[in-house]
Short mmCIF file of C-alpha atoms and ligand atoms in Angstrom, two decimals:
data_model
loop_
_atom_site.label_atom_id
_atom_site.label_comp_id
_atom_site.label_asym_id
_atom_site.label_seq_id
_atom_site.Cartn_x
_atom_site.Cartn_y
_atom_site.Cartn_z
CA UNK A 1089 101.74 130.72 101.55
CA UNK A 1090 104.65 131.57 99.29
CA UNK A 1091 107.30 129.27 99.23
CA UNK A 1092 110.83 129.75 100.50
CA UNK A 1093 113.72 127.07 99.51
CA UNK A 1094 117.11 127.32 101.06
CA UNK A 1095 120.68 126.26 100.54
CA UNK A 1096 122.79 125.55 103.80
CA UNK A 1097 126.32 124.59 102.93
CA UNK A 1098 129.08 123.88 105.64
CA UNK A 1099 131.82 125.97 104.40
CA UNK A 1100 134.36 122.44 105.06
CA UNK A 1101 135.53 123.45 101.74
CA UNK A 1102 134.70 124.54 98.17
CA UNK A 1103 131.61 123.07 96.58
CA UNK A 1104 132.18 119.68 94.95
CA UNK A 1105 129.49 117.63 92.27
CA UNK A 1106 127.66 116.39 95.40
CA UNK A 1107 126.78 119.99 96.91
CA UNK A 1108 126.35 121.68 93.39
CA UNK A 1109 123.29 118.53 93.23
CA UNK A 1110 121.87 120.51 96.13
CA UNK A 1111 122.26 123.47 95.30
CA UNK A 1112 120.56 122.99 91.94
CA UNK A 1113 117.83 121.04 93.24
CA UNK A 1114 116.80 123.61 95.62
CA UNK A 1115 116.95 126.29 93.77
CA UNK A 1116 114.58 124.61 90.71
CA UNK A 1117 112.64 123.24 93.16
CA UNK A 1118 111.79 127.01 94.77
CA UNK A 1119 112.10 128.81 91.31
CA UNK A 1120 109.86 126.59 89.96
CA UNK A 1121 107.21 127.78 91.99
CA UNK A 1122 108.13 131.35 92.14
CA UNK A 1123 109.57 130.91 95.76
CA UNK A 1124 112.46 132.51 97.13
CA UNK A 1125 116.15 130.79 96.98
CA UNK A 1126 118.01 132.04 100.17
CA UNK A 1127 121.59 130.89 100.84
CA UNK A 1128 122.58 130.20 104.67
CA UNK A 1129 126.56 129.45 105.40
CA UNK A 1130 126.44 126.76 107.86
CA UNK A 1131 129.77 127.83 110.03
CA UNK A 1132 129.06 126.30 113.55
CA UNK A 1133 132.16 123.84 113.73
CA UNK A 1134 135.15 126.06 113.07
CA UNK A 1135 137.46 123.00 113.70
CA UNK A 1136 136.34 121.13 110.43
CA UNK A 1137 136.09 124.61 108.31
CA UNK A 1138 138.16 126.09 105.52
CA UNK A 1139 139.94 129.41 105.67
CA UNK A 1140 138.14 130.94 102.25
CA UNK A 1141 135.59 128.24 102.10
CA UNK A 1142 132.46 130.61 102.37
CA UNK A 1143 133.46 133.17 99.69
CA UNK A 1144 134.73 130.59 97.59
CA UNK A 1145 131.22 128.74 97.82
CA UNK A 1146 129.36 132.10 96.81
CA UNK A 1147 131.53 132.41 93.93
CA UNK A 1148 130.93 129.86 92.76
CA UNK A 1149 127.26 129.68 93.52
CA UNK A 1150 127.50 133.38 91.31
CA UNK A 1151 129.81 131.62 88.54
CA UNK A 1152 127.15 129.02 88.00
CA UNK A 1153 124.18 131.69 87.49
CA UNK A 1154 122.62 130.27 91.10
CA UNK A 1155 121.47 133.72 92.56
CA UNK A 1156 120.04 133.39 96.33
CA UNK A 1157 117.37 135.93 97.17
CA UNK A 1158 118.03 138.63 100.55
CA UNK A 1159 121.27 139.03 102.29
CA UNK A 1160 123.33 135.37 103.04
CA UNK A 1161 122.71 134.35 106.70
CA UNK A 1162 125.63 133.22 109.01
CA UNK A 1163 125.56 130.83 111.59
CA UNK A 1164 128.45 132.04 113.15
CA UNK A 1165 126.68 135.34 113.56
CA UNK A 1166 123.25 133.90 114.87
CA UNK A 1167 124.49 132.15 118.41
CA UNK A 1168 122.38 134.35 120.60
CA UNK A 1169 119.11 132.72 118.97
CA UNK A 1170 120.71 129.17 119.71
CA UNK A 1171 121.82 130.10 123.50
CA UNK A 1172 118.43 131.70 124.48
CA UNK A 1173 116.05 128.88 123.31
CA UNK A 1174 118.10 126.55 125.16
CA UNK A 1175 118.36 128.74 127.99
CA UNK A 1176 114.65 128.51 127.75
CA UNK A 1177 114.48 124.69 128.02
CA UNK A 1178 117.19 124.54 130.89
CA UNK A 1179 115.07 127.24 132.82
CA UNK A 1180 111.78 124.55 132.29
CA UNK A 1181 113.42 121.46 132.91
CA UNK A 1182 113.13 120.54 129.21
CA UNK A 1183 116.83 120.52 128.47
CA UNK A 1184 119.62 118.65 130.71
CA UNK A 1185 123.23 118.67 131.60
CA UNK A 1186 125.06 115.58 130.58
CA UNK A 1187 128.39 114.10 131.31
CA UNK A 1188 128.59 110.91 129.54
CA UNK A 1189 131.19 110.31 127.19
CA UNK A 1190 130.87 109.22 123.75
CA UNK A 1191 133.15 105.69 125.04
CA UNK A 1192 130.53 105.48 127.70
CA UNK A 1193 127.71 105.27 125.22
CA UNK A 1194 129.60 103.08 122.64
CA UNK A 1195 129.92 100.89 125.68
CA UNK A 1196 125.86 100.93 126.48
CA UNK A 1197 125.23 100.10 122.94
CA UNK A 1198 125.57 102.80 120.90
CA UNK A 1199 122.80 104.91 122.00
CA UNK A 1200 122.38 106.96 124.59
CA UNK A 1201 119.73 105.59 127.20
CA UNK A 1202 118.94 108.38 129.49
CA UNK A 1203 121.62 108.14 132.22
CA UNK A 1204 121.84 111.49 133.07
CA UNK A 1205 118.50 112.78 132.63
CA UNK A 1206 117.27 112.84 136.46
CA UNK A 1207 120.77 113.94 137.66
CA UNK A 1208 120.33 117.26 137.96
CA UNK A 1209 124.10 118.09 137.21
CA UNK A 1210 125.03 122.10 137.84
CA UNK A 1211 126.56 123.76 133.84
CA UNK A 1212 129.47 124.73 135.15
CA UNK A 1213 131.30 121.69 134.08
CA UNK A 1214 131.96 121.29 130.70
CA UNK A 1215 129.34 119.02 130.41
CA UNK A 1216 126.87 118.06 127.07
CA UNK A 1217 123.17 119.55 126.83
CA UNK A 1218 120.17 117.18 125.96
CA UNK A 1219 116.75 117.65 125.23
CA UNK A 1220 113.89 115.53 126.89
CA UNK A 1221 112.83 113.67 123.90
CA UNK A 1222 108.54 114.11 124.42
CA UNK A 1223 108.19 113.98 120.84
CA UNK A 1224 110.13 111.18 119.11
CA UNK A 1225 109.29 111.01 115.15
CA UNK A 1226 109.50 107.32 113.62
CA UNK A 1227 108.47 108.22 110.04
CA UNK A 1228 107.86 111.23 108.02
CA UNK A 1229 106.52 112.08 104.07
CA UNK A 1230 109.20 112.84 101.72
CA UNK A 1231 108.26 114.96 98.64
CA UNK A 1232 110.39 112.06 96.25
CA UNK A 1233 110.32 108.80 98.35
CA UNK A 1234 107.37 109.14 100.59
CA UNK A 1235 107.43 107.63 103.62
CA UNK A 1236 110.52 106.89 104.73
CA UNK A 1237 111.18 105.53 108.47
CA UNK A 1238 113.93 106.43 111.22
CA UNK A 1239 115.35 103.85 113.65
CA UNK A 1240 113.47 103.79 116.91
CA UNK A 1241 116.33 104.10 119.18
CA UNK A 1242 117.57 107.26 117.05
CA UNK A 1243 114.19 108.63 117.22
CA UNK A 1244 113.42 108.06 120.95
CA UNK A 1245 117.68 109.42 122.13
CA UNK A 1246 117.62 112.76 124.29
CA UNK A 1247 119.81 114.16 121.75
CA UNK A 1248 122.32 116.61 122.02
CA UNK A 1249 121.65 120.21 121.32
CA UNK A 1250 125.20 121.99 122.61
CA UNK A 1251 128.55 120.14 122.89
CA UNK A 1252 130.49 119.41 125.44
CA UNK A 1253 132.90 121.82 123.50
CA UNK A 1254 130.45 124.50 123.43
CA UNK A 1255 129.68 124.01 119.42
CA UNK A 1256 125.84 123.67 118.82
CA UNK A 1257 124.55 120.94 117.43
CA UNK A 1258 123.55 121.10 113.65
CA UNK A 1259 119.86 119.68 114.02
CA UNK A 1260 118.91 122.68 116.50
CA UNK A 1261 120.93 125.35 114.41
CA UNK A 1262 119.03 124.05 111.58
CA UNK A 1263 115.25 124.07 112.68
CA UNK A 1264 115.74 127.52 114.49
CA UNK A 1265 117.00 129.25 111.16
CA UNK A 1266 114.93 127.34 109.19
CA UNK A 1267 111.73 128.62 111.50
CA UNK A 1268 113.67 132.25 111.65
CA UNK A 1269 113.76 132.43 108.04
CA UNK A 1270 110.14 131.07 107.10
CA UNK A 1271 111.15 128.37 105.15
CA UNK A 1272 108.57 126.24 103.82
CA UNK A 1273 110.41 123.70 101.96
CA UNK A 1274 113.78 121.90 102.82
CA UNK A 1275 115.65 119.84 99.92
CA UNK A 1276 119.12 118.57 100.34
CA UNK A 1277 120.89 115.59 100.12
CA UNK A 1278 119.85 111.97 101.14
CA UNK A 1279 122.51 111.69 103.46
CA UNK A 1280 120.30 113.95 105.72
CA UNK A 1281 116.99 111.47 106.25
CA UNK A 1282 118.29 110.54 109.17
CA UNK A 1283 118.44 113.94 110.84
CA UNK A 1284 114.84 114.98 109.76
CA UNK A 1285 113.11 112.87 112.00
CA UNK A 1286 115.03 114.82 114.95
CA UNK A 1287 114.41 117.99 113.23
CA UNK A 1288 110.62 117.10 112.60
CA UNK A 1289 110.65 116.43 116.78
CA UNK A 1290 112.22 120.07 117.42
CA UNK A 1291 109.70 121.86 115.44
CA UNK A 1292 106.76 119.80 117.47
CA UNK A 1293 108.95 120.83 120.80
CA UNK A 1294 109.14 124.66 119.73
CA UNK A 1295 105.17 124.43 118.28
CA UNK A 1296 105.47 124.97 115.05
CA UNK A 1297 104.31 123.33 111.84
CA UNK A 1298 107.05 121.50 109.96
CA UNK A 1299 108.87 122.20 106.55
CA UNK A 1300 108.06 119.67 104.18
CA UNK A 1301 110.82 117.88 102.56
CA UNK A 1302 112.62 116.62 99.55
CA UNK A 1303 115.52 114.49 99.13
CA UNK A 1304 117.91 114.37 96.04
CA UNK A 1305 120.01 111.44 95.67
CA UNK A 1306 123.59 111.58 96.91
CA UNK A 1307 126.11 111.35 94.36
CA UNK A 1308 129.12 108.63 95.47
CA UNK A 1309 132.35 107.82 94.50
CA UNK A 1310 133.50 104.73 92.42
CA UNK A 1311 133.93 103.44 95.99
CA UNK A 1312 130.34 103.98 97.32
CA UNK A 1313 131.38 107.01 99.39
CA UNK A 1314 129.63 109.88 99.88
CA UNK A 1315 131.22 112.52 97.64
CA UNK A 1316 132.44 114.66 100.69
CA UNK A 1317 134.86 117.74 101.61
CA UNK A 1318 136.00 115.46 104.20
CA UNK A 1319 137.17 112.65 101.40
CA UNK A 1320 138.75 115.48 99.42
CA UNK A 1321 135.98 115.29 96.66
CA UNK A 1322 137.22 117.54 93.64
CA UNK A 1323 135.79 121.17 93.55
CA UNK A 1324 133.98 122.11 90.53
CA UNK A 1325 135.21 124.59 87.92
CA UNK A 1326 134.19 127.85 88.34
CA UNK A 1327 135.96 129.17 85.17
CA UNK A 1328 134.43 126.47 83.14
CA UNK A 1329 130.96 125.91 84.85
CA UNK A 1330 129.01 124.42 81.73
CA UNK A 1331 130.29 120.60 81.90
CA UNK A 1332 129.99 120.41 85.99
CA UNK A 1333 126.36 122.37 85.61
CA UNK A 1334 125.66 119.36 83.29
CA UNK A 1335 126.60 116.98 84.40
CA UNK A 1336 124.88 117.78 87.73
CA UNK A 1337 121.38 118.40 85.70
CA UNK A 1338 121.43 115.11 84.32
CA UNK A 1339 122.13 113.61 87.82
CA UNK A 1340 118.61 114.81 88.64
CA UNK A 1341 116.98 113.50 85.81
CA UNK A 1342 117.03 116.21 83.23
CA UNK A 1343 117.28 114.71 79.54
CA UNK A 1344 119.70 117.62 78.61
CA UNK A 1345 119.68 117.54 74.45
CA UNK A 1346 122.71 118.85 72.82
CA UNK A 1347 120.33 122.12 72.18
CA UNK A 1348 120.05 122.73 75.56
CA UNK A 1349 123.78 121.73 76.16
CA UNK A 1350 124.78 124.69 73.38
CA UNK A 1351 123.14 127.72 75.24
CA UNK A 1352 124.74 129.81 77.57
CA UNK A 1353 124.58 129.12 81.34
CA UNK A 1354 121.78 131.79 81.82
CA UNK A 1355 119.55 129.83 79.63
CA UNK A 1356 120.54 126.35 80.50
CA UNK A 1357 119.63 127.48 84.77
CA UNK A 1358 116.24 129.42 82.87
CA UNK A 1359 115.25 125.92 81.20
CA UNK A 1360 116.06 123.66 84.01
CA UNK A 1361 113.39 125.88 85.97
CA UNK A 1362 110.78 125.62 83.64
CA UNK A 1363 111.10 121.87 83.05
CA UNK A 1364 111.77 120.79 86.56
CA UNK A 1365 109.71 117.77 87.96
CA UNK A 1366 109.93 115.91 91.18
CA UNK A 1367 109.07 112.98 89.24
CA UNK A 1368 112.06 113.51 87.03
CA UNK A 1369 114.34 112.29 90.19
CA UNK A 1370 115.77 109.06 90.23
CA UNK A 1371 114.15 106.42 92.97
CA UNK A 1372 117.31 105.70 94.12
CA UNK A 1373 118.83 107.87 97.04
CA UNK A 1374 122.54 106.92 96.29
CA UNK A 1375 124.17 107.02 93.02
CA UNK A 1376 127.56 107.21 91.41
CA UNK A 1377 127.60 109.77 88.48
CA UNK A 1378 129.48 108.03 85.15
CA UNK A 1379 131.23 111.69 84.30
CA UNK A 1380 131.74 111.31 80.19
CA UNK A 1381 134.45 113.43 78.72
CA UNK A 1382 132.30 115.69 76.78
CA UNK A 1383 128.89 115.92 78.76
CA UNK A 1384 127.10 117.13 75.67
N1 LIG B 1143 124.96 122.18 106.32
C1 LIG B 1143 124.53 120.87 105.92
C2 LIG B 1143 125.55 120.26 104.98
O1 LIG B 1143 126.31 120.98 104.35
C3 LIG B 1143 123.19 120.88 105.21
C4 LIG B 1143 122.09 121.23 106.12
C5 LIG B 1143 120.70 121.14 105.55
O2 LIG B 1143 120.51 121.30 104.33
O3 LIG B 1143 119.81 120.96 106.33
O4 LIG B 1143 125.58 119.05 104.87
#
């Protein structure tokens, strides 16, 4: 089977050190093994997006010589696919209408233990959907860190697949496209092991094999924060992409000699694909870059 990679930024805001990690990571990771790179824009919570944010991403995915293979899906444009597979699970009982508020769950614990699952409460409230959770996932095989465990009460919550709001939830959005698209490999950030094990149960829900998966250490901040659109992280230079590109390479392990640092982008990207290694990665799965002046 040929292997397709993807990268599936939020458009919160421009790309910043920590996404241009994933980008690059994914897309050495599929060119290295003649896959396909495709770009999806993950727009499915308008209230925490940027005006701009998408085009401004692709720029600067284009600035930094990072070019994604087919046309760049939008999940804006894809809620049909969403609505019908969880019209689907309503229709067999699989899926639920829930009322109980996020205090209410705080309250029980922290997790959510069920309460509503025999109710049989009507959707024209604006109530939560849940799946039935028949398929709970407590570890799973990661390409860089092997196996690497999920909480048991995360893994065994009927979690929620459409908002009270009417937003749909990122973990379904993700494993339909992801199916949709044939993608065969998912890497991202560490920040997202938690998720996996949920999106390892939807693809045993909807019967299909999994992705297989690879984490890249999350860059932080000098404060141990997740480098983040939502804590302002800095967006990277698209006029000047050579120090940010890197900077970022050497985050994931590259030994980047000041030969490599002298060629143009083109080649530096062309190199990095040809000498990328999983092994390469750092063990850890949080780090804070030390950004020097003059990177080469
Ligand atoms: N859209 C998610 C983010 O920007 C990434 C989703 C994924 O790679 O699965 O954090």
């Amino acid at each position: 089977m040929s292997y397709i990679g993807r990268f599936a930024p939020s458009p919160s805001g421009p790309l910043h050190f920590g996404s241009l990690v994933a980008a690059l990571g994914s897309y050495f990771q599929a060119k290295s093994q003649q896959g396909q790179w495709l770009v999806r824009i993950e727009d499915l919570d308008p209230p925490r997006e940027m005006a701009g944010a998408s085009e401004l991403i692709l720029n600067t995915l284009e600035a930094y010589q990072l070019h994604w293979d087919g046309e760049v899906v939008y999940q804006s444009q894809r809620h049909g696919l969403y609505q019908q597979q969880i019209e689907q699970w309503l229709q067999q009982g699989q899926a639920y209408y829930c009322q109980c508020t996020r205090k209410a769950i705080k309250a029980s614990g922290g997790f959510y233990l069920g309460t509503c699952r025999n109710e049989k409460l009507a959707g024209n409230e604006p109530y939560a959907i849940r799946l039935k959770m028949t398929h709970p996932v407590y570890h799973f095989d990661d390409q860089k860190h092997g196996q690497l465990a999920i909480p048991k009460a995360l893994a065994d919550e009927d979690f929620i697949i459409k908002r009270r709001d009417g937003l749909f939830a990122y973990n379904l959005a993700v494993v339909l496209d992801d199916i949709d698209q044939d993608v065969t490999e998912v890497v991202r950030g560490a920040d997202l092991i938690e998720p996996t094990g949920r999106q390892i149960s939807l693809y045993q829900m909807l019967g299909h094999q999994p992705v297989s998966y690879l984490h890249l250490p999350l860059a932080l901040d000098e404060h141990g924060n997740k480098l983040s659109k939502q804590n302002h992280a800095p967006a990277i230079d698209n006029n000047n992409p050579k120090p940010a590109l890197i900077e970022a390479m050497r985050f994931l392990g590259f030994e980047m000699s000041s030969d490599i640092c002298q060629a143009s982008l083109a080649e530096i990207i062309a190199w990095g694909v040809s000498n990328w290694q999983i092994k390469q990665l750092p063990n850890s799965t949080e780090i804070t870059p030390r950004f020097s002046n003059r990177p080469c």
